[in-house]
PDB file of C-alpha atoms in Angstrom:
ATOM      1  CA  UNK W 641     171.903 -72.760 121.794  1.00 63.00           C
ATOM      2  CA  UNK W 642     168.636 -74.595 121.203  1.00 86.00           C
ATOM      3  CA  UNK W 643     165.403 -72.667 121.629  1.00 88.00           C
ATOM      4  CA  UNK W 644     161.951 -74.070 122.355  1.00 91.00           C
ATOM      5  CA  UNK W 645     158.483 -72.991 121.260  1.00 92.00           C
ATOM      6  CA  UNK W 646     155.891 -72.273 123.927  1.00 93.00           C
ATOM      7  CA  UNK W 647     154.232 -75.631 123.157  1.00 91.00           C
ATOM      8  CA  UNK W 648     157.498 -77.556 123.440  1.00 89.00           C
ATOM      9  CA  UNK W 649     158.346 -75.777 126.687  1.00 88.00           C
ATOM     10  CA  UNK W 650     154.890 -76.533 128.075  1.00 89.00           C
ATOM     11  CA  UNK W 651     155.332 -80.241 127.293  1.00 83.00           C
ATOM     12  CA  UNK W 652     158.724 -80.303 129.006  1.00 83.00           C
ATOM     13  CA  UNK W 653     157.333 -78.480 132.052  1.00 84.00           C
ATOM     14  CA  UNK W 654     154.239 -80.683 132.236  1.00 85.00           C
ATOM     15  CA  UNK W 655     151.784 -77.783 131.880  1.00 87.00           C
ATOM     16  CA  UNK W 656     149.390 -76.552 129.213  1.00 88.00           C
ATOM     17  CA  UNK W 657     150.594 -74.197 126.467  1.00 90.00           C
ATOM     18  CA  UNK W 658     148.239 -71.567 127.930  1.00 91.00           C
ATOM     19  CA  UNK W 659     150.002 -71.803 131.294  1.00 90.00           C
ATOM     20  CA  UNK W 660     153.431 -71.532 129.662  1.00 92.00           C
ATOM     21  CA  UNK W 661     152.193 -68.533 127.638  1.00 93.00           C
ATOM     22  CA  UNK W 662     150.847 -66.829 130.795  1.00 92.00           C
ATOM     23  CA  UNK W 663     154.175 -67.403 132.556  1.00 93.00           C
ATOM     24  CA  UNK W 664     155.998 -65.847 129.597  1.00 93.00           C
ATOM     25  CA  UNK W 665     153.548 -62.914 129.495  1.00 93.00           C
ATOM     26  CA  UNK W 666     154.108 -62.348 133.221  1.00 92.00           C
ATOM     27  CA  UNK W 667     157.885 -62.255 132.676  1.00 92.00           C
ATOM     28  CA  UNK W 668     158.612 -65.420 134.649  1.00 91.00           C
ATOM     29  CA  UNK W 669     160.597 -66.757 131.676  1.00 91.00           C
ATOM     30  CA  UNK W 670     162.127 -64.654 128.884  1.00 92.00           C
ATOM     31  CA  UNK W 671     161.099 -65.185 125.270  1.00 94.00           C
ATOM     32  CA  UNK W 672     162.249 -63.929 121.888  1.00 94.00           C
ATOM     33  CA  UNK W 673     160.742 -64.173 118.413  1.00 93.00           C
ATOM     34  CA  UNK W 674     162.128 -66.116 115.468  1.00 92.00           C
ATOM     35  CA  UNK W 675     161.973 -64.987 111.828  1.00 92.00           C
ATOM     36  CA  UNK W 676     158.479 -66.523 111.533  1.00 92.00           C
ATOM     37  CA  UNK W 677     157.237 -64.514 114.524  1.00 92.00           C
ATOM     38  CA  UNK W 678     156.943 -67.490 116.885  1.00 92.00           C
ATOM     39  CA  UNK W 679     157.828 -66.921 120.540  1.00 93.00           C
ATOM     40  CA  UNK W 680     160.793 -68.993 121.616  1.00 94.00           C
ATOM     41  CA  UNK W 681     162.444 -69.682 124.954  1.00 93.00           C
ATOM     42  CA  UNK W 682     166.223 -70.038 125.092  1.00 90.00           C
ATOM     43  CA  UNK W 683     167.276 -73.520 126.251  1.00 88.00           C
ATOM     44  CA  UNK W 684     169.379 -72.231 129.151  1.00 84.00           C
ATOM     45  CA  UNK W 685     166.542 -69.997 130.364  1.00 88.00           C
ATOM     46  CA  UNK W 686     164.091 -72.892 130.131  1.00 87.00           C
ATOM     47  CA  UNK W 687     166.450 -75.187 132.047  1.00 82.00           C
ATOM     48  CA  UNK W 688     166.803 -72.643 134.870  1.00 84.00           C
ATOM     49  CA  UNK W 689     163.064 -71.991 134.913  1.00 87.00           C
ATOM     50  CA  UNK W 690     162.269 -75.721 135.029  1.00 82.00           C
ATOM     51  CA  UNK W 691     164.453 -76.060 138.134  1.00 78.00           C
ATOM     52  CA  UNK W 692     162.619 -73.094 139.694  1.00 80.00           C
ATOM     53  CA  UNK W 693     159.230 -74.650 138.887  1.00 80.00           C
ATOM     54  CA  UNK W 694     160.408 -78.027 140.206  1.00 72.00           C
ATOM     55  CA  UNK W 695     161.478 -76.462 143.485  1.00 66.00           C
ATOM     56  CA  UNK W 696     158.156 -74.688 143.779  1.00 65.00           C
ATOM     57  CA  UNK W 697     159.735 -71.307 144.495  1.00 53.00           C
ATOM     58  CA  UNK W 698     156.807 -69.511 142.803  1.00 50.00           C
ATOM     59  CA  UNK W 699     153.994 -71.787 143.946  1.00 48.00           C
ATOM     60  CA  UNK W 700     150.557 -70.214 143.640  1.00 49.00           C
ATOM     61  CA  UNK W 701     149.072 -72.708 146.097  1.00 50.00           C
ATOM     62  CA  UNK W 702     150.244 -73.760 149.512  1.00 50.00           C
ATOM     63  CA  UNK W 703     151.801 -77.216 149.433  1.00 51.00           C
ATOM     64  CA  UNK W 704     151.030 -79.708 152.198  1.00 53.00           C
ATOM     65  CA  UNK W 705     153.832 -80.475 154.613  1.00 56.00           C
ATOM     66  CA  UNK W 706     155.519 -83.735 153.706  1.00 58.00           C
ATOM     67  CA  UNK W 707     158.946 -85.349 153.738  1.00 56.00           C
ATOM     68  CA  UNK W 708     158.468 -86.789 150.224  1.00 56.00           C
ATOM     69  CA  UNK W 709     160.173 -84.403 147.779  1.00 69.00           C
ATOM     70  CA  UNK W 710     159.429 -85.838 144.332  1.00 79.00           C
ATOM     71  CA  UNK W 711     155.894 -84.571 143.722  1.00 82.00           C
ATOM     72  CA  UNK W 712     153.988 -85.215 140.493  1.00 84.00           C
ATOM     73  CA  UNK W 713     150.722 -83.227 140.463  1.00 83.00           C
ATOM     74  CA  UNK W 714     148.303 -84.573 137.911  1.00 84.00           C
ATOM     75  CA  UNK W 715     144.881 -86.013 137.221  1.00 84.00           C
ATOM     76  CA  UNK W 716     143.515 -89.408 138.213  1.00 88.00           C
ATOM     77  CA  UNK W 717     142.935 -91.434 135.038  1.00 90.00           C
ATOM     78  CA  UNK W 718     141.942 -94.811 136.512  1.00 91.00           C
ATOM     79  CA  UNK W 719     140.946 -96.333 139.838  1.00 93.00           C
ATOM     80  CA  UNK W 720     140.680-100.114 140.162  1.00 97.00           C
ATOM     81  CA  UNK W 721     139.255-101.335 143.458  1.00 96.00           C
ATOM     82  CA  UNK W 722     139.766-104.835 144.813  1.00 96.00           C
ATOM     83  CA  UNK W 723     138.468-106.329 148.049  1.00 96.00           C
ATOM     84  CA  UNK W 724     141.475-105.071 150.034  1.00 96.00           C
ATOM     85  CA  UNK W 725     143.845-103.341 147.595  1.00 97.00           C
ATOM     86  CA  UNK W 726     143.393-100.676 144.930  1.00 97.00           C
ATOM     87  CA  UNK W 727     145.334 -99.377 141.954  1.00 96.00           C
ATOM     88  CA  UNK W 728     145.351 -95.660 141.112  1.00 94.00           C
ATOM     89  CA  UNK W 729     146.779 -94.230 137.885  1.00 90.00           C
ATOM     90  CA  UNK W 730     147.768 -90.563 137.661  1.00 90.00           C
ATOM     91  CA  UNK W 731     148.836 -88.703 134.516  1.00 86.00           C
ATOM     92  CA  UNK W 732     151.252 -85.966 135.587  1.00 83.00           C
ATOM     93  CA  UNK W 733     152.357 -84.092 132.491  1.00 79.00           C
ATOM     94  CA  UNK W 734     154.174 -86.645 130.358  1.00 79.00           C
ATOM     95  CA  UNK W 735     154.446 -89.078 133.284  1.00 83.00           C
ATOM     96  CA  UNK W 736     152.026 -91.931 134.011  1.00 86.00           C
ATOM     97  CA  UNK W 737     152.297 -93.088 137.609  1.00 89.00           C
ATOM     98  CA  UNK W 738     150.619 -96.165 139.054  1.00 91.00           C
ATOM     99  CA  UNK W 739     150.252 -96.625 142.787  1.00 92.00           C
ATOM    100  CA  UNK W 740     149.043 -99.678 144.709  1.00 92.00           C
ATOM    101  CA  UNK W 741     147.417 -98.790 147.996  1.00 93.00           C
ATOM    102  CA  UNK W 742     144.650-100.048 150.230  1.00 96.00           C
ATOM    103  CA  UNK W 743     141.024 -99.770 149.183  1.00 96.00           C
ATOM    104  CA  UNK W 744     140.386 -98.001 152.489  1.00 95.00           C
ATOM    105  CA  UNK W 745     142.939 -95.281 151.629  1.00 94.00           C
ATOM    106  CA  UNK W 746     141.359 -94.699 148.212  1.00 95.00           C
ATOM    107  CA  UNK W 747     137.909 -94.417 149.791  1.00 94.00           C
ATOM    108  CA  UNK W 748     139.138 -92.078 152.572  1.00 93.00           C
ATOM    109  CA  UNK W 749     140.756 -89.786 149.997  1.00 93.00           C
ATOM    110  CA  UNK W 750     137.688 -89.991 147.787  1.00 93.00           C
ATOM    111  CA  UNK W 751     139.856 -90.666 144.749  1.00 93.00           C
ATOM    112  CA  UNK W 752     137.995 -90.956 141.470  1.00 89.00           C
ATOM    113  CA  UNK W 753     138.729 -90.503 137.783  1.00 88.00           C
ATOM    114  CA  UNK W 754     139.002 -86.855 136.764  1.00 85.00           C
ATOM    115  CA  UNK W 755     140.049 -85.371 140.086  1.00 84.00           C
ATOM    116  CA  UNK W 756     143.382 -83.718 140.811  1.00 84.00           C
ATOM    117  CA  UNK W 757     145.892 -85.633 142.875  1.00 87.00           C
ATOM    118  CA  UNK W 758     149.611 -85.572 143.559  1.00 88.00           C
ATOM    119  CA  UNK W 759     151.779 -88.666 143.418  1.00 88.00           C
ATOM    120  CA  UNK W 760     154.784 -88.411 145.718  1.00 84.00           C
ATOM    121  CA  UNK W 761     157.650 -90.773 145.052  1.00 83.00           C
ATOM    122  CA  UNK W 762     160.045 -91.670 147.830  1.00 74.00           C
ATOM    123  CA  UNK W 763     162.465 -94.513 147.224  1.00 72.00           C
ATOM    124  CA  UNK W 764     160.329 -97.381 145.920  1.00 71.00           C
ATOM    125  CA  UNK W 765     157.030 -96.042 147.293  1.00 70.00           C
ATOM    126  CA  UNK W 766     154.500 -93.779 145.599  1.00 71.00           C
ATOM    127  CA  UNK W 767     152.357 -91.733 147.980  1.00 75.00           C
ATOM    128  CA  UNK W 768     149.115 -90.128 146.742  1.00 78.00           C
ATOM    129  CA  UNK W 769     147.819 -86.817 148.101  1.00 80.00           C
ATOM    130  CA  UNK W 770     144.385 -85.542 147.214  1.00 78.00           C
ATOM    131  CA  UNK W 771     144.682 -82.061 145.681  1.00 66.00           C
TER     132      UNK W 771
END
């Protein structure tokens, strides 16, 4: 069975290595040490934990009520405003999401580079929630 380092697991989960380390320290995911002393996470344990994280069963923050299930929390990396439309880019872990929405919606949400936001994907639409 393949094992993953804390850094590799963090990349796969879309979080920082510090977050993955804190989760391991808190016992949320089991680790073991290799012959070099590095902490590793068993592949099966990581797969189960990633499903748990994806379902939000241990969410530290209350999620807004929504029917869109595919949520990608991340950080706004670009906002391009036109006269009527706008383009917002969000980096969510290893995923870069681009959403086209109205300029009015971007202004109402107060979206700007560097702030947290969640892209919600439903069918062919990407919805953006301000974090």
